[in-house]
Short mmCIF file of C-alpha atoms in Angstrom, two decimals:
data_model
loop_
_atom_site.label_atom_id
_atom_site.label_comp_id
_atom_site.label_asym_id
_atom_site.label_seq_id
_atom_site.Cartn_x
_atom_site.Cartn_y
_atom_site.Cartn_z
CA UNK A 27 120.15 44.20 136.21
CA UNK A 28 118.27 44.46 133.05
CA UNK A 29 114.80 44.48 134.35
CA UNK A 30 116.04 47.60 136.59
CA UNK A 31 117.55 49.34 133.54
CA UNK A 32 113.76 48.30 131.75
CA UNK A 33 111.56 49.68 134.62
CA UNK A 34 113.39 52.83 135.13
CA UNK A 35 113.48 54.02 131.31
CA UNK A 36 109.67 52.82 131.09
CA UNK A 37 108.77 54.95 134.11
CA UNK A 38 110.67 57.97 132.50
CA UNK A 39 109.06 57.43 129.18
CA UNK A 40 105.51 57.35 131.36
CA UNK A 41 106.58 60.51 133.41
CA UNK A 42 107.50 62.29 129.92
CA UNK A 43 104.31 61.49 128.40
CA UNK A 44 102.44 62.76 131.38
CA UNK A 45 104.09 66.05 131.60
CA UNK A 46 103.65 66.60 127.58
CA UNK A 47 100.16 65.52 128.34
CA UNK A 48 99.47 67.80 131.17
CA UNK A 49 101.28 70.75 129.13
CA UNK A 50 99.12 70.10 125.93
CA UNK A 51 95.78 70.17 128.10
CA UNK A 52 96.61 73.23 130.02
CA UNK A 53 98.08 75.34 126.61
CA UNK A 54 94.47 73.87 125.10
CA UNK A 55 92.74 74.70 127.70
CA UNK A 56 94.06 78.26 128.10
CA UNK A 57 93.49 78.52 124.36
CA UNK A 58 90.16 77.97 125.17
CA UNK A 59 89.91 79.87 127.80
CA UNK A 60 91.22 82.94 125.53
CA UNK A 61 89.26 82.41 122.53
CA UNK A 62 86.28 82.50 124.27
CA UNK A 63 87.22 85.73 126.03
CA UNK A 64 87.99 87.27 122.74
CA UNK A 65 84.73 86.48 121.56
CA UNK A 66 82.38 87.16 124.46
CA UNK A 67 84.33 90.48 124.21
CA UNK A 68 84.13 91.46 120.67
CA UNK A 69 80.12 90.85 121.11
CA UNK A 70 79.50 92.47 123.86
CA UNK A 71 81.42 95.41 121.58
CA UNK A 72 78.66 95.18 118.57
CA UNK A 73 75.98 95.25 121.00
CA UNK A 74 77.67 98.17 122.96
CA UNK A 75 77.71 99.94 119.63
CA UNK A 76 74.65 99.33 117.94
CA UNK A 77 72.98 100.41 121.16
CA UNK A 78 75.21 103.54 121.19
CA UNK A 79 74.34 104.06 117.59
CA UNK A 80 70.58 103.57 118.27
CA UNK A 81 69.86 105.91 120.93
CA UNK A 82 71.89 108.51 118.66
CA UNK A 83 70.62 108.07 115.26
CA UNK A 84 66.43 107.03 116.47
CA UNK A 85 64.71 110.26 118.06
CA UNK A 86 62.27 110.06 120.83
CA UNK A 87 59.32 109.03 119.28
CA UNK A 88 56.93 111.21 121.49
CA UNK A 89 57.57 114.30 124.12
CA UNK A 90 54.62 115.38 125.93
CA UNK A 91 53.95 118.80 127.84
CA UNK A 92 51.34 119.61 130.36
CA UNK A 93 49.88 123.05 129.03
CA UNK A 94 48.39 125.46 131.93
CA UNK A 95 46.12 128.03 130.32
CA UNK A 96 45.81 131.33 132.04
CA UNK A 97 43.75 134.51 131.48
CA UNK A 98 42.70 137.82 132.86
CA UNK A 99 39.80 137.70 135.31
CA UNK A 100 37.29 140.01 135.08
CA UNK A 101 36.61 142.67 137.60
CA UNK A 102 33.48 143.52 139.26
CA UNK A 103 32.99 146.39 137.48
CA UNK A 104 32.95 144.83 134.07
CA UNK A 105 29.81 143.72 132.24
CA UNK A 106 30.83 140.34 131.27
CA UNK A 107 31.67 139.33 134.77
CA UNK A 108 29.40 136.76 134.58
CA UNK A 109 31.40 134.83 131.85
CA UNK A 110 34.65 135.43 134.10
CA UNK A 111 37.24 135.54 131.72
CA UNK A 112 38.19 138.54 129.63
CA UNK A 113 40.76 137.76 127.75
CA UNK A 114 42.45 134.45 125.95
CA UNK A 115 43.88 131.47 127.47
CA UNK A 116 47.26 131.42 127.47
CA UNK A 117 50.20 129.33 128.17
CA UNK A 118 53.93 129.33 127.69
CA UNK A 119 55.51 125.59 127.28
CA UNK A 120 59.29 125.49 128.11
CA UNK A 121 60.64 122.85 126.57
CA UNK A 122 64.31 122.79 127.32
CA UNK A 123 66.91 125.49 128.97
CA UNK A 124 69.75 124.95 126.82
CA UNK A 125 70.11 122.10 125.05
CA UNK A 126 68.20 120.78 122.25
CA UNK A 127 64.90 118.58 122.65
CA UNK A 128 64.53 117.75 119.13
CA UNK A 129 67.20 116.37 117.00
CA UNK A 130 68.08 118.35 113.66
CA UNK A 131 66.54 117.06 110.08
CA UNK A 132 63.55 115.13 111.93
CA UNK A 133 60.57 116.02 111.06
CA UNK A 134 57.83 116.37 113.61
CA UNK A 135 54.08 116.93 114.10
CA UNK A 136 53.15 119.45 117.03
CA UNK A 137 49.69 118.66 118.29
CA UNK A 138 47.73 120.66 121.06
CA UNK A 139 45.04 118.45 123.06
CA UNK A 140 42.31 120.08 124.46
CA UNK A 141 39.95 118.22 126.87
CA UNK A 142 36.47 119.99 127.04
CA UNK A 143 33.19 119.51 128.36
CA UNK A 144 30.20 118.98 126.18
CA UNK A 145 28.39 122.11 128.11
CA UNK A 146 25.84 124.34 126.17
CA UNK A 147 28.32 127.12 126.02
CA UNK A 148 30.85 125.02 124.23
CA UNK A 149 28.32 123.88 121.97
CA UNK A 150 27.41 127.28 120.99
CA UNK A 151 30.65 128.82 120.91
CA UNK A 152 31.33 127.47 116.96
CA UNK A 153 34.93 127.50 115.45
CA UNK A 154 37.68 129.33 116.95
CA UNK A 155 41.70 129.60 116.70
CA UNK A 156 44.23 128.29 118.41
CA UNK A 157 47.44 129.69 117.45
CA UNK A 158 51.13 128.24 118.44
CA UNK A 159 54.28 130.25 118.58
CA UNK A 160 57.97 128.79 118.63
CA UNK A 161 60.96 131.00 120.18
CA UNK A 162 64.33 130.10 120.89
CA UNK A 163 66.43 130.77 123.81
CA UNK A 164 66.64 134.29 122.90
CA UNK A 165 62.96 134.49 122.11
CA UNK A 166 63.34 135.12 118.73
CA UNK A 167 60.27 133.54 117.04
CA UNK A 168 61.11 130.87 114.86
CA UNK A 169 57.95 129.48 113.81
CA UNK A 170 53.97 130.55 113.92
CA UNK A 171 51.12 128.84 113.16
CA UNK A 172 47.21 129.00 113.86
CA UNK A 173 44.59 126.26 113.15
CA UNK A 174 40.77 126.68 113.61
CA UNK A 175 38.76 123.92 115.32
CA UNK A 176 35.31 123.22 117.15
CA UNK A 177 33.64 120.42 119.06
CA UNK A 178 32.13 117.77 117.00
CA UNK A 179 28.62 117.99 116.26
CA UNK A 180 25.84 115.40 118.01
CA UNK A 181 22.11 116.18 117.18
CA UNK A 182 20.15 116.27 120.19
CA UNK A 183 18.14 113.17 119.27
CA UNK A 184 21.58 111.06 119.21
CA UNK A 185 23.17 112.67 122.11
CA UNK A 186 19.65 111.84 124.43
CA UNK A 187 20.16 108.47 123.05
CA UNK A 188 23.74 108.08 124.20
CA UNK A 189 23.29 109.44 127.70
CA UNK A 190 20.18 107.42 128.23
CA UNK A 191 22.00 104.28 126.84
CA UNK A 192 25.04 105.30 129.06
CA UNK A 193 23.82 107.06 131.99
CA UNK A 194 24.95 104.08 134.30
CA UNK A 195 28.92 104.82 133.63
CA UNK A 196 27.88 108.78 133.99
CA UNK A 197 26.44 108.06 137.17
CA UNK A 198 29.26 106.18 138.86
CA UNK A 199 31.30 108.64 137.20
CA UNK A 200 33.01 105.91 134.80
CA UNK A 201 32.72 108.45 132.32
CA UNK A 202 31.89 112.08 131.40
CA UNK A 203 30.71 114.09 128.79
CA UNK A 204 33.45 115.40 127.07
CA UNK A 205 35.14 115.77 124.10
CA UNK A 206 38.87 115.20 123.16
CA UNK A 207 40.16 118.10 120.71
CA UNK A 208 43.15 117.58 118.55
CA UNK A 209 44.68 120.46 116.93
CA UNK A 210 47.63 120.08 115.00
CA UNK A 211 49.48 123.30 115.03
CA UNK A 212 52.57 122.03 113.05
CA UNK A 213 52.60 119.12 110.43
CA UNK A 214 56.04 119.13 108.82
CA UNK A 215 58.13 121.07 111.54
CA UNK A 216 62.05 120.32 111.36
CA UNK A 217 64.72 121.75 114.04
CA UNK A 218 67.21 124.03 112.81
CA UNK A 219 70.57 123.52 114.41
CA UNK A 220 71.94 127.57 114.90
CA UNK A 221 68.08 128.66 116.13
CA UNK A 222 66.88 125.30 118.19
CA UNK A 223 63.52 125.41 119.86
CA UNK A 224 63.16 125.89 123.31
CA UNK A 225 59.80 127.56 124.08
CA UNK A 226 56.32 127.43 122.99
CA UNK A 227 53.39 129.93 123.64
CA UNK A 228 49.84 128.76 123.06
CA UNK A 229 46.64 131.02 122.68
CA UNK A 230 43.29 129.94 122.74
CA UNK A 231 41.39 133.24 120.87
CA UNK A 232 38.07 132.76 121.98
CA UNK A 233 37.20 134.05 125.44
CA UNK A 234 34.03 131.57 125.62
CA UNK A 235 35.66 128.65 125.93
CA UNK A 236 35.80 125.93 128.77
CA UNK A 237 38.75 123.46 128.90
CA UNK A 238 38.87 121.14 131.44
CA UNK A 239 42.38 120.13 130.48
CA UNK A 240 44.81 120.77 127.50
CA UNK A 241 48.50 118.76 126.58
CA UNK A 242 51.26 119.75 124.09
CA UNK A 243 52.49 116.53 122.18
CA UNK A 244 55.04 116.70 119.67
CA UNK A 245 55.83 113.58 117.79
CA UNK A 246 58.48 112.19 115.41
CA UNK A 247 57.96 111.21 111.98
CA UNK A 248 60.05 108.13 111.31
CA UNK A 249 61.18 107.23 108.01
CA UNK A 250 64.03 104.96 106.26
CA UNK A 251 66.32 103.48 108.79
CA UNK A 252 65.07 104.83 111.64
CA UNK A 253 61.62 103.62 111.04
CA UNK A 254 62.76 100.05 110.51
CA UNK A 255 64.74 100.45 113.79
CA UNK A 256 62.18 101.74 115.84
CA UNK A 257 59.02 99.26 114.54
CA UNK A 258 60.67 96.34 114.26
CA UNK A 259 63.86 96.65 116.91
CA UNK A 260 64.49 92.95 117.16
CA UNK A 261 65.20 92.30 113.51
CA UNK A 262 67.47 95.80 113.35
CA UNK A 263 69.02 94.67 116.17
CA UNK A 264 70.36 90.93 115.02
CA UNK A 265 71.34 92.56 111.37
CA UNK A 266 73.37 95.60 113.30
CA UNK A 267 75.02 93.05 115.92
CA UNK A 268 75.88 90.55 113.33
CA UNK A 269 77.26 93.44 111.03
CA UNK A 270 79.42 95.06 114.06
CA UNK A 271 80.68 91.66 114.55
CA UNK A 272 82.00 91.09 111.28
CA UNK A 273 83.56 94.49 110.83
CA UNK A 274 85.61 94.08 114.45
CA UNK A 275 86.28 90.25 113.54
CA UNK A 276 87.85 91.53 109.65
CA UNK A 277 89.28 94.48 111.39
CA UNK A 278 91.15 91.87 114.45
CA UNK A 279 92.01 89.81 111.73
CA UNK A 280 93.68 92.01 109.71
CA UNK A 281 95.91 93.37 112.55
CA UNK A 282 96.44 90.10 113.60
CA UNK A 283 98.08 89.13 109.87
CA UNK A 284 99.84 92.44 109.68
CA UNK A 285 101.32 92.00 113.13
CA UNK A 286 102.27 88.19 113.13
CA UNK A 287 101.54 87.04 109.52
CA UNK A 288 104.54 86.09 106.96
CA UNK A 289 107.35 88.59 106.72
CA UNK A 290 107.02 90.41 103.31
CA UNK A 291 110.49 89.41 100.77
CA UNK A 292 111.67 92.64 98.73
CA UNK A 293 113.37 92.18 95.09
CA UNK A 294 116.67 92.33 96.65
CA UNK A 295 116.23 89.90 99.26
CA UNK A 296 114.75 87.75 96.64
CA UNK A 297 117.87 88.08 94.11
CA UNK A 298 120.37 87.09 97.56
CA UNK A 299 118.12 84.23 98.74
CA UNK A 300 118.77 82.84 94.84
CA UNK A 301 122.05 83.54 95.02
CA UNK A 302 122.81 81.27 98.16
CA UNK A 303 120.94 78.59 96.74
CA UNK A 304 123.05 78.40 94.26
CA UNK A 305 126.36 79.08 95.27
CA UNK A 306 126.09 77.69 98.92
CA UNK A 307 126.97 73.96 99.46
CA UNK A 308 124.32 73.92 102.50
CA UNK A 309 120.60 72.36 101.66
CA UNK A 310 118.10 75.02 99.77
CA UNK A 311 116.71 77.33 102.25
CA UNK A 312 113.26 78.66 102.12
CA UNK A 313 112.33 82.54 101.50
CA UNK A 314 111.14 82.56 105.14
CA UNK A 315 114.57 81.85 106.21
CA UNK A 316 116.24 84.78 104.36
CA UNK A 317 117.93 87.27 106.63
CA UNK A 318 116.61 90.56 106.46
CA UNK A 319 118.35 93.43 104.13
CA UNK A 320 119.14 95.35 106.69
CA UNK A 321 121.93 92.59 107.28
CA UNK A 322 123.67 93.16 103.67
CA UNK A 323 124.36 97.22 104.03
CA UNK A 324 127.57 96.70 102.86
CA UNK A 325 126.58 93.85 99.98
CA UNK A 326 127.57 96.69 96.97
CA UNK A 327 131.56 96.29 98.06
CA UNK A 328 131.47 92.92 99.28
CA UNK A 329 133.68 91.15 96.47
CA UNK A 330 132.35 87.59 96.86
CA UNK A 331 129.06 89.09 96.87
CA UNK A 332 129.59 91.14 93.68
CA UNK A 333 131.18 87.98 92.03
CA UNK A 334 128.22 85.84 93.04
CA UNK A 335 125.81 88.63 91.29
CA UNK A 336 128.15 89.08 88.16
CA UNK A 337 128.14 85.26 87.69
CA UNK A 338 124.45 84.99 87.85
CA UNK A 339 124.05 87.95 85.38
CA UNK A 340 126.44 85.85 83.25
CA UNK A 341 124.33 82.96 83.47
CA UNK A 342 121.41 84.88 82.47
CA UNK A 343 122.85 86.57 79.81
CA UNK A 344 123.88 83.40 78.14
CA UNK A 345 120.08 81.92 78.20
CA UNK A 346 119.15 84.94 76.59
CA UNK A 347 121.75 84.58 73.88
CA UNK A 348 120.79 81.13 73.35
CA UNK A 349 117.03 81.80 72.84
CA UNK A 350 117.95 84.52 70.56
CA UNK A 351 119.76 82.25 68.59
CA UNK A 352 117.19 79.97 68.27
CA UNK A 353 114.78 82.18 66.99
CA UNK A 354 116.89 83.75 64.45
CA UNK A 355 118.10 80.26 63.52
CA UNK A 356 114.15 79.52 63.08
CA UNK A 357 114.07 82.59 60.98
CA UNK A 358 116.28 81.80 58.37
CA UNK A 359 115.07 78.37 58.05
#
């Protein structure tokens, strides 16, 4: 009858351990599980911000505009038909409807490219203006600039040389004789945030020149931050992660401890909890155990209360008289 008795407690023992066992591993394993939720999910955060916070704070480096010049014809009546244009090359750029292309406080650098053909008339045309002209929506004019330029000079002795030593490539059309013309218009150009850009008229003043082509390229001048971010984006990136991370971790943290951390003990509940520890006959209870105030409304006309707090200020009041004795007693002597 014993061995029964033996068995049957052994195989509830084993059945207890195996449930407590099975309960610890699934709790620990939905810890786990929950943890690393939390944390795939407060990274994914920082990155979601810093890339936010990127594509805010760092411009577009570059914006580029196809620029189509036109001009007046001439007539068949006119002397200079044989030149065909008589007036300048024009063009009007429309860089946005409504809403702002650049972003306020950046500088930039607006830069017309002209592609033109090495032909004798270009040659012998000399300097000549281009001039830009900002507007805004309302076409008031906002900015105006004009810069003088000309084709880069080649003797004839060094030009012969170069087609001769490339006349292959201009034959299979690999290349051409051109030149690539870069005027800046604007160096130092900065939006303003009540009269935003949104237009731009060019004019060529020279009614001699040939163009095979022409672009409008504005580009940002990065400094600071934004520079760092933009040149070397890997390195930004692991410092702005990292610091998003700890900022949501301190902020999680901190809710966390206000939410579930110790409950805070006010001078009151503090003089109480001292009170029952010494008057109460039950073991010393920790300050984590006191009751909240809200309990003790009516502790000012409880009498065993008030006799409890008159014999402790008894109490104290006799240690004070008996180090006040003491000292005067050290006085005298």
């Amino acid at each position: 009858m014993i061995l029964p008795g033996f068995i049957r407690n052994r195989i509830d023992l084993l059945k207890k351990k195996t449930l407590n066992t099975a309960n610890n591993t699934l709790e620990t394993f939905i810890k786990g599980g929950i943890l690393f939720l939390f944390c795939v999910t407060i990274i994914w955060v920082s990155i979601f911000l810093y890339v936010v916070f990127y594509y805010t704070y760092v411009p577009s480096i570059e914006h580029v505009n196809s620029v189509n010049l036109q001009f007046t014809p001439c007539d068949s009546n006119n002397s200079d038909m044989d030149k065909g244009v008589c007036s300048f090359p024009r063009a009007h750029v429309q860089l946005t409807k409504s809403n702002q292309l650049l972003m306020v406080g950046q500088p930039y650098k607006i830069t017309l490219v002209l592609e033109v053909p090495e032909s004798n008339r270009n040659k012998e045309l000399g300097m000549f203006l281009v001039c830009g002209q900002l507007t805004n929506k309302g076409g008031v004019t906002i900015a105006h600039s004009c810069r003088a330029t000309m084709l880069r000079y080649r003797s004839p002795l060094v030009h012969m040389l170069t087609v001769l030593a490339l006349s292959p490539f201009y034959v299979s059309n690999l290349l051409e004789e051109k030149q690539i013309l870069q005027v800046e218009l604007f160096s130092n150009f900065e939006e303003d945030q009540i009269y935003p850009v949104t237009d731009i008229y060019i004019e060529i003043q020279s009614e001699l020149i040939e163009v095979y082509s022409s672009k409008l390229q504005i580009d940002a001048h990065l400094s600071g931050i934004r520079y760092l971010m933009f040149h070397w984006p890997a390195v930004s990136a692991a410092f702005g992660v990292s610091f998003n991370l700890a900022v949501i971790a301190f902020i999680v943290s901190l809710s966390w401890w206000q939410l579930y951390g110790p409950y805070p003990v006010s001078g009151r509940e503090f003089l109480f909890s001292k009170l029952r520890e010494k008057f109460s006959p039950s073991p010393e209870r920790r300050l984590s155990d006191v009751e909240p105030l809200e309990d003790y409304d009516d502790a000012d006309d409880d009498p065993t209360i008030l006799k409890l707090k008159d014999s402790f200020e008894e109490e104290e009041n006799g240690e004070r008289k008996f180090v006040l004795e003491r000292k005067m007693s050290s006085s005298e002597a």
